[in-house]
PDB file of C-alpha atoms in Angstrom:
ATOM      1  CA  MET A  13      64.747  71.626  -5.518  1.00 45.00           C
ATOM      2  CA  VAL A  14      62.799  70.724  -2.521  1.00 45.00           C
ATOM      3  CA  ASP A  15      60.938  67.111  -2.671  1.00 50.00           C
ATOM      4  CA  SER A  16      57.517  67.513  -3.373  1.00 50.00           C
ATOM      5  CA  ASN A  17      56.573  64.881  -0.810  1.00 51.00           C
ATOM      6  CA  LEU A  18      58.251  66.847   1.887  1.00 47.00           C
ATOM      7  CA  ASN A  19      55.073  69.663   0.701  1.00 51.00           C
ATOM      8  CA  LYS A  20      52.324  66.970   0.834  1.00 51.00           C
ATOM      9  CA  GLU A  21      50.176  66.791   3.928  1.00 53.00           C
ATOM     10  CA  HIS A  22      49.689  63.866   6.051  1.00 50.00           C
ATOM     11  CA  LEU A  23      46.251  63.245   7.301  1.00 49.00           C
ATOM     12  CA  VAL A  24      45.235  60.801   9.872  1.00 46.00           C
ATOM     13  CA  THR A  25      42.168  59.537  10.415  1.00 48.00           C
ATOM     14  CA  VAL A  26      41.484  57.865  13.621  1.00 50.00           C
ATOM     15  CA  VAL A  27      38.849  54.674  12.776  1.00 47.00           C
ATOM     16  CA  SER A  28      36.262  53.254  15.775  1.00 53.00           C
ATOM     17  CA  GLU A  29      36.198  49.789  16.328  1.00 53.00           C
ATOM     18  CA  ASP A  30      32.785  49.834  15.443  1.00 57.00           C
ATOM     19  CA  HIS A  31      33.773  50.631  11.696  1.00 64.00           C
ATOM     20  CA  GLU A  32      35.939  47.765  11.718  1.00 72.00           C
ATOM     21  CA  THR A  33      35.493  43.962  11.655  1.00 73.00           C
ATOM     22  CA  PRO A  34      37.512  41.285  11.114  1.00 76.00           C
ATOM     23  CA  CYS A  35      36.883  38.568   7.606  1.00 76.00           C
ATOM     24  CA  TRP A  36      35.986  35.390   8.728  1.00 72.00           C
ATOM     25  CA  GLY A  37      37.442  34.278   5.476  1.00 72.00           C
ATOM     26  CA  CYS A  38      41.317  35.563   5.452  1.00 80.00           C
ATOM     27  CA  GLY A  39      41.188  37.437   8.831  1.00 74.00           C
ATOM     28  CA  LEU A  40      42.116  40.944   7.454  1.00 77.00           C
ATOM     29  CA  ARG A  41      40.020  43.667   9.412  1.00 75.00           C
ATOM     30  CA  LEU A  42      37.920  45.339   7.048  1.00 70.00           C
ATOM     31  CA  LEU A  43      36.534  49.037   7.389  1.00 71.00           C
ATOM     32  CA  HIS A  44      33.108  49.148   6.395  1.00 66.00           C
ATOM     33  CA  PRO A  45      30.096  51.732   6.579  1.00 67.00           C
ATOM     34  CA  PRO A  46      28.516  52.159  10.081  1.00 65.00           C
ATOM     35  CA  ASN A  47      25.424  51.574   8.559  1.00 67.00           C
ATOM     36  CA  ALA A  48      26.309  48.169   6.818  1.00 66.00           C
ATOM     37  CA  PRO A  49      25.375  44.899   8.225  1.00 68.00           C
ATOM     38  CA  VAL A  50      26.796  43.119   5.236  1.00 74.00           C
ATOM     39  CA  PHE A  51      29.572  43.644   2.925  1.00 70.00           C
ATOM     40  CA  LYS A  52      32.013  41.590   1.237  1.00 76.00           C
ATOM     41  CA  CYS A  53      36.030  41.607   1.987  1.00 77.00           C
ATOM     42  CA  GLY A  54      37.520  42.708  -1.088  1.00 74.00           C
ATOM     43  CA  TRP A  55      40.790  40.141  -0.781  1.00 76.00           C
ATOM     44  CA  CYS A  56      39.399  36.775  -0.470  1.00 80.00           C
ATOM     45  CA  GLY A  57      35.861  37.828  -1.638  1.00 75.00           C
ATOM     46  CA  ALA A  58      33.816  36.261   1.778  1.00 76.00           C
ATOM     47  CA  ILE A  59      30.746  37.551   2.596  1.00 78.00           C
ATOM     48  CA  THR A  60      30.560  38.844   6.529  1.00 73.00           C
ATOM     49  CA  ASP A  61      27.253  39.428   8.343  1.00 71.00           C
ATOM     50  CA  LYS A  62      28.121  41.884  11.195  1.00 64.00           C
ATOM     51  CA  TYR A  63      24.769  41.408  13.511  1.00 62.00           C
ATOM     52  CA  GLU A  64      24.342  37.532  12.491  1.00 60.00           C
ATOM     53  CA  SER A  65      23.406  36.557  15.744  1.00 52.00           C
ATOM     54  CA  LYS A  66      25.842  33.374  17.299  1.00 55.00           C
ATOM     55  CA  CYS A  67      24.510  29.960  17.708  1.00 54.00           C
ATOM     56  CA  ASP A  68      22.552  29.276  20.182  1.00 55.00           C
ATOM     57  CA  HIS A  69      23.893  26.434  22.276  1.00 59.00           C
ATOM     58  CA  LYS A  70      21.313  26.094  24.812  1.00 61.00           C
ATOM     59  CA  ASN A  71      18.157  24.420  23.285  1.00 69.00           C
ATOM     60  CA  TYR A  72      20.515  22.505  20.661  1.00 70.00           C
ATOM     61  CA  TRP A  73      20.964  19.311  22.631  1.00 76.00           C
ATOM     62  CA  TRP A  74      17.152  19.423  22.984  1.00 78.00           C
ATOM     63  CA  ARG A  75      16.513  19.992  19.368  1.00 78.00           C
ATOM     64  CA  HIS A  76      18.794  17.338  18.601  1.00 77.00           C
ATOM     65  CA  MET A  77      17.104  14.376  20.681  1.00 84.00           C
ATOM     66  CA  ARG A  78      13.822  15.821  19.427  1.00 84.00           C
ATOM     67  CA  ASP A  79      14.880  14.855  15.887  1.00 83.00           C
ATOM     68  CA  ARG A  80      16.885  11.994  16.429  1.00 87.00           C
ATOM     69  CA  CYS A  81      13.736  10.487  17.912  1.00 89.00           C
ATOM     70  CA  PHE A  82      11.384  11.197  15.699  1.00 86.00           C
ATOM     71  CA  VAL A  83      13.733   9.446  13.292  1.00 86.00           C
ATOM     72  CA  CYS A  84      13.853   6.493  15.625  1.00 89.00           C
ATOM     73  CA  VAL A  85      10.119   6.570  15.870  1.00 88.00           C
ATOM     74  CA  LEU A  86       9.951   6.493  11.876  1.00 83.00           C
ATOM     75  CA  ILE A  87      11.997   4.017  11.352  1.00 86.00           C
ATOM     76  CA  GLY A  88      10.382   1.933  13.803  1.00 85.00           C
ATOM     77  CA  PHE A  89       6.834   2.725  12.337  1.00 82.00           C
ATOM     78  CA  ILE A  90       8.111   1.243   8.702  1.00 81.00           C
ATOM     79  CA  LEU A  91       9.731  -1.571  10.182  1.00 84.00           C
ATOM     80  CA  PHE A  92       6.881  -2.567  12.341  1.00 82.00           C
ATOM     81  CA  VAL A  93       4.678  -2.221   9.207  1.00 82.00           C
ATOM     82  CA  ILE A  94       6.733  -4.237   7.328  1.00 84.00           C
ATOM     83  CA  CYS A  95       7.358  -6.632   9.923  1.00 87.00           C
ATOM     84  CA  ILE A  96       3.760  -7.272  10.453  1.00 88.00           C
ATOM     85  CA  LEU A  97       2.735  -7.603   6.860  1.00 88.00           C
ATOM     86  CA  SER A  98       5.462  -9.816   6.266  1.00 89.00           C
ATOM     87  CA  ILE A  99       4.648 -12.055   9.177  1.00 91.00           C
ATOM     88  CA  THR A 100       0.825 -11.939   8.925  1.00 91.00           C
ATOM     89  CA  THR A 101       1.080 -12.608   4.953  1.00 92.00           C
ATOM     90  CA  VAL A 102       3.735 -15.843   5.515  1.00 92.00           C
ATOM     91  CA  LEU A 103       1.730 -16.760   8.484  1.00 93.00           C
ATOM     92  CA  LEU A 104      -1.753 -16.979   6.689  1.00 93.00           C
ATOM     93  CA  PHE A 105       0.002 -18.030   3.499  1.00 94.00           C
ATOM     94  CA  THR A 106       1.370 -21.067   5.890  1.00 93.00           C
ATOM     95  CA  LEU A 107      -2.279 -21.719   7.071  1.00 92.00           C
ATOM     96  CA  THR A 108      -3.981 -22.145   4.385  1.00 92.00           C
ATOM     97  CA  ALA A 109      -1.416 -24.085   2.185  1.00 93.00           C
ATOM     98  CA  LEU A 110      -0.732 -26.724   5.432  1.00 92.00           C
ATOM     99  CA  ARG A 111      -4.067 -26.811   7.082  1.00 89.00           C
ATOM    100  CA  SER A 112      -6.841 -29.127   5.840  1.00 88.00           C
ATOM    101  CA  ALA A 113      -9.264 -27.831   3.838  1.00 90.00           C
ATOM    102  CA  GLY A 114     -11.952 -29.507   5.506  1.00 88.00           C
ATOM    103  CA  THR A 115     -12.781 -33.193   6.387  1.00 86.00           C
ATOM    104  CA  PRO A 116     -16.434 -34.140   5.707  1.00 85.00           C
ATOM    105  CA  PRO A 117     -18.029 -35.719   8.817  1.00 80.00           C
ATOM    106  CA  LEU A 118     -18.031 -39.569   9.940  1.00 81.00           C
ATOM    107  CA  ILE A 119     -21.316 -41.032   9.137  1.00 80.00           C
ATOM    108  CA  GLU A 120     -22.580 -45.055   9.705  1.00 78.00           C
ATOM    109  CA  TRP A 121     -23.619 -46.308   5.996  1.00 78.00           C
ATOM    110  CA  GLY A 122     -24.512 -49.510   4.754  1.00 70.00           C
ATOM    111  CA  SER A 123     -26.185 -51.071   7.166  1.00 70.00           C
ATOM    112  CA  TYR A 124     -29.947 -50.812   7.757  1.00 72.00           C
ATOM    113  CA  PRO A 125     -29.736 -50.953  11.743  1.00 73.00           C
ATOM    114  CA  ALA A 126     -27.160 -48.675  11.951  1.00 69.00           C
ATOM    115  CA  VAL A 127     -28.375 -45.551   9.215  1.00 76.00           C
ATOM    116  CA  GLY A 128     -31.531 -43.930  10.977  1.00 73.00           C
ATOM    117  CA  LYS A 129     -34.380 -42.596   9.076  1.00 76.00           C
ATOM    118  CA  LYS A 130     -33.353 -39.655   6.699  1.00 76.00           C
ATOM    119  CA  GLN A 131     -29.668 -39.955   8.311  1.00 76.00           C
ATOM    120  CA  LEU A 132     -28.602 -39.765   4.716  1.00 80.00           C
ATOM    121  CA  GLU A 133     -30.825 -37.072   3.162  1.00 81.00           C
ATOM    122  CA  ASN A 134     -29.340 -35.601  -0.123  1.00 82.00           C
ATOM    123  CA  TYR A 135     -26.443 -37.901   0.231  1.00 85.00           C
ATOM    124  CA  THR A 136     -24.593 -38.830  -2.478  1.00 86.00           C
ATOM    125  CA  PHE A 137     -21.768 -41.769  -2.620  1.00 87.00           C
ATOM    126  CA  CYS A 138     -18.150 -41.005  -4.258  1.00 88.00           C
ATOM    127  CA  CYS A 139     -16.664 -43.327  -6.125  1.00 88.00           C
ATOM    128  CA  TYR A 140     -13.158 -41.987  -5.550  1.00 89.00           C
ATOM    129  CA  CYS A 141     -13.394 -42.139  -1.708  1.00 86.00           C
ATOM    130  CA  SER A 142     -15.791 -45.078  -1.672  1.00 85.00           C
ATOM    131  CA  LYS A 143     -17.691 -43.703   1.324  1.00 86.00           C
ATOM    132  CA  PRO A 144     -21.155 -41.125   1.563  1.00 86.00           C
ATOM    133  CA  LYS A 145     -20.696 -37.550   0.467  1.00 86.00           C
ATOM    134  CA  SER A 146     -22.721 -34.716   2.141  1.00 84.00           C
ATOM    135  CA  PRO A 147     -24.795 -32.009   0.023  1.00 82.00           C
ATOM    136  CA  ARG A 148     -21.778 -29.209   0.294  1.00 82.00           C
ATOM    137  CA  THR A 149     -18.890 -31.929  -0.220  1.00 88.00           C
ATOM    138  CA  HIS A 150     -16.903 -31.761  -3.207  1.00 90.00           C
ATOM    139  CA  HIS A 151     -14.115 -34.784  -4.283  1.00 91.00           C
ATOM    140  CA  CYS A 152     -10.622 -32.772  -5.372  1.00 91.00           C
ATOM    141  CA  ARG A 153      -8.821 -34.968  -8.037  1.00 89.00           C
ATOM    142  CA  THR A 154      -5.862 -33.139  -7.450  1.00 90.00           C
ATOM    143  CA  CYS A 155      -5.805 -33.554  -3.873  1.00 89.00           C
ATOM    144  CA  GLY A 156      -7.504 -37.156  -3.651  1.00 89.00           C
ATOM    145  CA  ILE A 157      -9.944 -36.608  -0.876  1.00 90.00           C
ATOM    146  CA  CYS A 158     -13.203 -35.343  -0.177  1.00 91.00           C
ATOM    147  CA  VAL A 159     -13.441 -31.682   1.202  1.00 92.00           C
ATOM    148  CA  LEU A 160     -16.127 -30.161   3.393  1.00 90.00           C
ATOM    149  CA  ASP A 161     -17.742 -26.705   1.710  1.00 89.00           C
ATOM    150  CA  MET A 162     -15.311 -26.870  -1.525  1.00 91.00           C
ATOM    151  CA  ASP A 163     -14.676 -23.005  -2.951  1.00 92.00           C
ATOM    152  CA  HIS A 164     -12.029 -24.059  -5.539  1.00 91.00           C
ATOM    153  CA  HIS A 165      -8.453 -26.002  -5.715  1.00 93.00           C
ATOM    154  CA  CYS A 166      -6.141 -23.072  -5.669  1.00 92.00           C
ATOM    155  CA  PRO A 167      -2.687 -24.365  -7.256  1.00 92.00           C
ATOM    156  CA  PHE A 168      -0.655 -21.202  -5.591  1.00 91.00           C
ATOM    157  CA  ILE A 169      -1.112 -22.490  -2.445  1.00 92.00           C
ATOM    158  CA  GLY A 170      -1.310 -26.233  -3.289  1.00 91.00           C
ATOM    159  CA  ASN A 171      -4.499 -26.642  -1.516  1.00 93.00           C
ATOM    160  CA  CYS A 172      -7.942 -26.803  -1.588  1.00 93.00           C
ATOM    161  CA  VAL A 173      -9.868 -24.162  -0.381  1.00 94.00           C
ATOM    162  CA  GLY A 174     -12.903 -25.554   2.103  1.00 92.00           C
ATOM    163  CA  ALA A 175     -14.540 -25.031   5.661  1.00 90.00           C
ATOM    164  CA  ALA A 176     -11.336 -24.980   7.691  1.00 91.00           C
ATOM    165  CA  ASN A 177      -9.131 -23.212   5.696  1.00 92.00           C
ATOM    166  CA  HIS A 178     -11.312 -20.742   3.817  1.00 93.00           C
ATOM    167  CA  GLN A 179     -11.295 -17.418   6.435  1.00 92.00           C
ATOM    168  CA  HIS A 180      -7.740 -18.101   6.392  1.00 93.00           C
ATOM    169  CA  PHE A 181      -7.844 -17.639   2.594  1.00 95.00           C
ATOM    170  CA  ILE A 182      -9.635 -14.573   2.617  1.00 94.00           C
ATOM    171  CA  ALA A 183      -7.326 -13.131   5.618  1.00 93.00           C
ATOM    172  CA  PHE A 184      -4.102 -13.739   3.167  1.00 94.00           C
ATOM    173  CA  LEU A 185      -5.850 -12.040   0.140  1.00 95.00           C
ATOM    174  CA  ILE A 186      -6.392  -9.137   2.494  1.00 94.00           C
ATOM    175  CA  SER A 187      -3.261  -9.470   4.012  1.00 93.00           C
ATOM    176  CA  VAL A 188      -1.526  -9.477   0.029  1.00 94.00           C
ATOM    177  CA  LEU A 189      -4.112  -6.764  -1.335  1.00 94.00           C
ATOM    178  CA  VAL A 190      -2.766  -4.581   1.942  1.00 93.00           C
ATOM    179  CA  SER A 191       1.176  -5.428   1.327  1.00 92.00           C
ATOM    180  CA  THR A 192       0.647  -4.523  -2.172  1.00 93.00           C
ATOM    181  CA  MET A 193      -0.952  -1.560  -2.178  1.00 93.00           C
ATOM    182  CA  TYR A 194       2.191  -0.272   0.569  1.00 90.00           C
ATOM    183  CA  VAL A 195       4.667  -1.270  -2.107  1.00 90.00           C
ATOM    184  CA  THR A 196       2.958   0.818  -4.677  1.00 93.00           C
ATOM    185  CA  ILE A 197       2.612   3.573  -2.728  1.00 92.00           C
ATOM    186  CA  MET A 198       6.351   3.567  -1.491  1.00 88.00           C
ATOM    187  CA  SER A 199       7.395   2.898  -5.031  1.00 89.00           C
ATOM    188  CA  ALA A 200       5.885   5.516  -6.301  1.00 88.00           C
ATOM    189  CA  TYR A 201       6.289   7.764  -3.894  1.00 88.00           C
ATOM    190  CA  ALA A 202      10.593   7.195  -4.396  1.00 85.00           C
ATOM    191  CA  GLY A 203      10.162   6.979  -7.840  1.00 81.00           C
ATOM    192  CA  LEU A 204       8.927  10.844  -8.211  1.00 81.00           C
ATOM    193  CA  HIS A 205      11.549  11.812  -6.249  1.00 80.00           C
ATOM    194  CA  ILE A 206      14.419  10.109  -8.780  1.00 80.00           C
ATOM    195  CA  TRP A 207      11.990  10.541 -11.994  1.00 78.00           C
ATOM    196  CA  PRO A 208      14.125  12.819 -14.859  1.00 72.00           C
ATOM    197  CA  PRO A 209      12.244  16.046 -16.059  1.00 70.00           C
ATOM    198  CA  LEU A 210       9.930  15.449 -18.730  1.00 65.00           C
ATOM    199  CA  THR A 211      10.119  16.993 -22.097  1.00 64.00           C
ATOM    200  CA  TYR A 212       7.010  17.489 -23.602  1.00 61.00           C
ATOM    201  CA  ARG A 213       7.018  18.113 -27.788  1.00 61.00           C
ATOM    202  CA  TYR A 214       3.740  19.867 -28.629  1.00 56.00           C
ATOM    203  CA  LEU A 215       1.841  19.612 -25.500  1.00 54.00           C
ATOM    204  CA  ASP A 216       1.889  23.355 -25.167  1.00 53.00           C
ATOM    205  CA  HIS A 217       0.588  24.047 -28.689  1.00 53.00           C
ATOM    206  CA  PHE A 218      -2.384  22.036 -27.873  1.00 53.00           C
ATOM    207  CA  ARG A 219      -5.653  23.734 -27.383  1.00 54.00           C
ATOM    208  CA  GLY A 220      -9.490  23.080 -27.445  1.00 50.00           C
ATOM    209  CA  GLY A 221     -11.464  19.877 -26.494  1.00 52.00           C
ATOM    210  CA  ASP A 222     -10.949  18.364 -29.569  1.00 54.00           C
ATOM    211  CA  ARG A 223     -10.422  14.382 -29.335  1.00 58.00           C
ATOM    212  CA  SER A 224      -8.011  14.221 -31.817  1.00 63.00           C
ATOM    213  CA  LEU A 225      -5.786  16.762 -29.806  1.00 64.00           C
ATOM    214  CA  ALA A 226      -6.374  15.098 -26.271  1.00 66.00           C
ATOM    215  CA  TRP A 227      -5.161  11.734 -28.124  1.00 70.00           C
ATOM    216  CA  ARG A 228      -1.981  13.607 -29.190  1.00 69.00           C
ATOM    217  CA  ALA A 229      -1.476  14.925 -25.770  1.00 68.00           C
ATOM    218  CA  LEU A 230      -1.608  11.030 -24.046  1.00 71.00           C
ATOM    219  CA  GLN A 231       0.764  10.339 -26.838  1.00 71.00           C
ATOM    220  CA  ASP A 232       2.866  13.032 -26.214  1.00 68.00           C
ATOM    221  CA  VAL A 233       2.855  12.348 -22.702  1.00 68.00           C
ATOM    222  CA  ALA A 234       3.621   8.318 -23.464  1.00 71.00           C
ATOM    223  CA  ILE A 235       6.645   9.731 -25.648  1.00 72.00           C
ATOM    224  CA  ALA A 236       8.201  11.850 -22.764  1.00 70.00           C
ATOM    225  CA  LEU A 237       7.501   9.165 -20.171  1.00 70.00           C
ATOM    226  CA  VAL A 238       8.918   6.647 -22.159  1.00 71.00           C
ATOM    227  CA  SER A 239      12.138   9.174 -23.133  1.00 70.00           C
ATOM    228  CA  SER A 240      12.650  10.031 -19.993  1.00 70.00           C
ATOM    229  CA  ALA A 241      12.686   6.687 -18.649  1.00 69.00           C
ATOM    230  CA  VAL A 242      15.278   5.580 -20.748  1.00 69.00           C
ATOM    231  CA  LEU A 243      18.046   7.871 -18.658  1.00 71.00           C
ATOM    232  CA  LEU A 244      16.626   6.291 -15.278  1.00 73.00           C
ATOM    233  CA  SER A 245      19.339   4.627 -13.001  1.00 78.00           C
ATOM    234  CA  THR A 246      19.203   1.036 -11.709  1.00 82.00           C
ATOM    235  CA  ARG A 247      17.333   1.985  -8.596  1.00 80.00           C
ATOM    236  CA  GLY A 248      14.994   3.619 -10.881  1.00 79.00           C
ATOM    237  CA  LEU A 249      14.256   0.611 -13.270  1.00 83.00           C
ATOM    238  CA  VAL A 250      13.685  -1.563  -9.876  1.00 85.00           C
ATOM    239  CA  LEU A 251      11.167   1.255  -8.696  1.00 85.00           C
ATOM    240  CA  VAL A 252       9.307   0.962 -12.041  1.00 84.00           C
ATOM    241  CA  TYR A 253       9.777  -2.600 -12.134  1.00 88.00           C
ATOM    242  CA  LEU A 254       7.756  -3.348  -8.292  1.00 90.00           C
ATOM    243  CA  PHE A 255       5.173  -0.035  -9.237  1.00 90.00           C
ATOM    244  CA  VAL A 256       3.936  -2.315 -12.311  1.00 90.00           C
ATOM    245  CA  SER A 257       4.300  -5.392 -10.613  1.00 93.00           C
ATOM    246  CA  SER A 258       2.224  -4.494  -7.580  1.00 93.00           C
ATOM    247  CA  ILE A 259      -0.442  -2.964  -9.525  1.00 94.00           C
ATOM    248  CA  SER A 260      -0.714  -5.887 -11.979  1.00 94.00           C
ATOM    249  CA  LEU A 261      -1.403  -8.146  -8.580  1.00 94.00           C
ATOM    250  CA  GLU A 262      -3.287  -5.512  -6.819  1.00 94.00           C
ATOM    251  CA  ILE A 263      -5.885  -5.891  -9.713  1.00 95.00           C
ATOM    252  CA  GLY A 264      -5.900  -9.894  -9.909  1.00 94.00           C
ATOM    253  CA  ILE A 265      -5.824 -10.099  -6.040  1.00 95.00           C
ATOM    254  CA  SER A 266      -9.358  -7.465  -5.551  1.00 95.00           C
ATOM    255  CA  VAL A 267     -11.050  -9.371  -8.460  1.00 95.00           C
ATOM    256  CA  LEU A 268     -10.403 -12.554  -6.953  1.00 94.00           C
ATOM    257  CA  LEU A 269     -11.041 -10.970  -3.350  1.00 95.00           C
ATOM    258  CA  TRP A 270     -14.465  -9.237  -4.783  1.00 95.00           C
ATOM    259  CA  GLN A 271     -15.546 -12.509  -6.553  1.00 93.00           C
ATOM    260  CA  GLN A 272     -14.823 -14.540  -2.724  1.00 94.00           C
ATOM    261  CA  LEU A 273     -16.847 -11.845  -0.862  1.00 92.00           C
ATOM    262  CA  CYS A 274     -19.994 -11.781  -3.532  1.00 92.00           C
ATOM    263  CA  TYR A 275     -19.937 -15.610  -2.828  1.00 91.00           C
ATOM    264  CA  ILE A 276     -20.163 -15.282   1.062  1.00 90.00           C
ATOM    265  CA  TYR A 277     -22.623 -12.896   0.879  1.00 89.00           C
ATOM    266  CA  GLU A 278     -24.920 -15.284  -1.363  1.00 87.00           C
ATOM    267  CA  GLY A 279     -24.147 -18.015   1.265  1.00 85.00           C
ATOM    268  CA  GLN A 280     -22.643 -20.446  -0.965  1.00 86.00           C
ATOM    269  CA  THR A 281     -18.906 -21.367  -2.790  1.00 88.00           C
ATOM    270  CA  TYR A 282     -17.284 -20.947  -6.601  1.00 89.00           C
ATOM    271  CA  LEU A 283     -18.174 -25.017  -6.711  1.00 87.00           C
ATOM    272  CA  SER A 284     -21.862 -24.669  -5.600  1.00 84.00           C
ATOM    273  CA  SER A 285     -22.664 -21.930  -7.575  1.00 83.00           C
ATOM    274  CA  LEU A 286     -21.900 -23.974 -10.729  1.00 83.00           C
ATOM    275  CA  SER A 287     -24.365 -26.447  -9.363  1.00 74.00           C
ATOM    276  CA  MET A 288     -26.766 -23.915  -8.730  1.00 67.00           C
ATOM    277  CA  ARG A 289     -27.012 -23.109 -12.391  1.00 58.00           C
ATOM    278  CA  GLY A 290     -27.929 -26.616 -13.152  1.00 47.00           C
ATOM    279  CA  GLY A 291     -30.932 -26.412 -11.138  1.00 47.00           C
ATOM    280  CA  ASP A 292     -29.980 -26.480  -7.529  1.00 51.00           C
ATOM    281  CA  ALA A 293     -32.058 -24.121  -5.349  1.00 50.00           C
ATOM    282  CA  ALA A 294     -29.671 -20.857  -4.657  1.00 54.00           C
ATOM    283  CA  GLY A 295     -28.371 -19.818  -1.529  1.00 60.00           C
ATOM    284  CA  GLU A 296     -30.059 -16.685   1.326  1.00 70.00           C
ATOM    285  CA  LYS A 297     -28.544 -13.669   0.332  1.00 75.00           C
ATOM    286  CA  ASP A 298     -27.805 -11.830   3.533  1.00 72.00           C
ATOM    287  CA  PHE A 299     -25.079  -9.422   4.597  1.00 76.00           C
ATOM    288  CA  LYS A 300     -25.269 -11.754   8.030  1.00 79.00           C
ATOM    289  CA  ASN A 301     -23.542 -14.346   5.939  1.00 82.00           C
ATOM    290  CA  LEU A 302     -20.158 -12.436   5.809  1.00 83.00           C
ATOM    291  CA  PHE A 303     -20.619 -11.777   9.815  1.00 80.00           C
ATOM    292  CA  ARG A 304     -20.863 -15.556  10.389  1.00 82.00           C
ATOM    293  CA  PHE A 305     -18.151 -16.563   7.590  1.00 84.00           C
ATOM    294  CA  PHE A 306     -15.738 -14.273  10.097  1.00 81.00           C
ATOM    295  CA  GLY A 307     -16.693 -15.754  13.428  1.00 75.00           C
ATOM    296  CA  CYS A 308     -18.747 -12.830  14.582  1.00 67.00           C
ATOM    297  CA  PRO A 309     -21.403 -13.679  17.722  1.00 61.00           C
ATOM    298  CA  TYR A 310     -24.684 -14.418  17.031  1.00 55.00           C
ATOM    299  CA  PRO A 311     -25.871 -11.426  19.523  1.00 57.00           C
ATOM    300  CA  VAL A 312     -23.849  -8.801  17.108  1.00 53.00           C
ATOM    301  CA  LEU A 313     -25.858 -10.542  14.244  1.00 53.00           C
ATOM    302  CA  ARG A 314     -29.396  -9.241  15.793  1.00 57.00           C
ATOM    303  CA  PHE A 315     -28.796  -5.465  15.588  1.00 56.00           C
ATOM    304  CA  LEU A 316     -28.114  -5.849  11.860  1.00 54.00           C
ATOM    305  CA  PRO A 317     -30.692  -4.221   9.509  1.00 53.00           C
ATOM    306  CA  ASN A 318     -33.611  -6.087   8.370  1.00 51.00           C
ATOM    307  CA  PHE A 319     -33.357  -4.361   5.351  1.00 43.00           C
ATOM    308  CA  TRP A 320     -30.290  -6.280   4.009  1.00 45.00           C
ATOM    309  CA  ASN A 321     -31.710  -9.626   3.582  1.00 44.00           C
ATOM    310  CA  SER A 322     -35.398  -8.196   2.298  1.00 42.00           C
ATOM    311  CA  PRO A 323     -37.018 -11.150  -0.018  1.00 41.00           C
ATOM    312  CA  LYS A 324     -37.326 -10.984  -3.392  1.00 39.00           C
ATOM    313  CA  ARG A 325     -40.506  -9.465  -5.072  1.00 39.00           C
ATOM    314  CA  HIS A 326     -41.613 -11.351  -8.667  1.00 37.00           C
ATOM    315  CA  GLU A 327     -43.841  -9.869 -10.706  1.00 39.00           C
ATOM    316  CA  LYS A 328     -46.609 -11.949 -12.091  1.00 34.00           C
TER     317      LYS A 328
END
């Protein structure tokens, strides 16, 4: 019996090199259709793109240096902002706390030949310091001295706020406010990227403009926030603490700064406003008081509009 294998025809196919590509995963040579740019190896499962362009090494160095320079500039800017804010805040705090709040001017008193006519106009006598006290001078019982243009005694700086350090105190408040705003923005930006996804229970079922539905929607959002906050890591809890504490500090500093600027605009201090309620004359309200307070030169004040300091009209 003749072997059947001898009767079979053996076909030999010539494959061109264009239809044969080595697999990058296992190294086997793969046969693929001529119009197949992407094919998958049947042995290792790696996907090969025949027409994938090779990496251009000509501009690699330039792109690498560009990215590194951008990162260095960004890091330098962040460090610059942080250093400037921290150094400015610490410096202003030191000047406000350690500098004298304001010493009243020395004046002759107690002797008729030495005291001129109306030289002690509106002066009072301080029983604590046993010396004359000018009209805008107040005695601080905590510091034990008389302070010129005393605004208040601040326990956070351990010093009075008066004529000598009032500018530094306002600048310190502004620096603290800007610093806390920076902390709020950075903590909120970082917290949004690591906050777990929120799971709402009934928010998708709420429709309409009813107040009760809106209140339930707010409750659902609050419950979702609290539920996701339980899953936060230690880093996330620190960011939440920074955000809440910075927001709270911003509110307090903003109220205090606004109050101080209002008193400066009215040409008085906190203590003088209290004495004004007792019947003393009020100061002149003018935006020029703000410029004079911050040391703006007089020639610039002449160009300010006059309607800012228009007198009050009293109806009969």
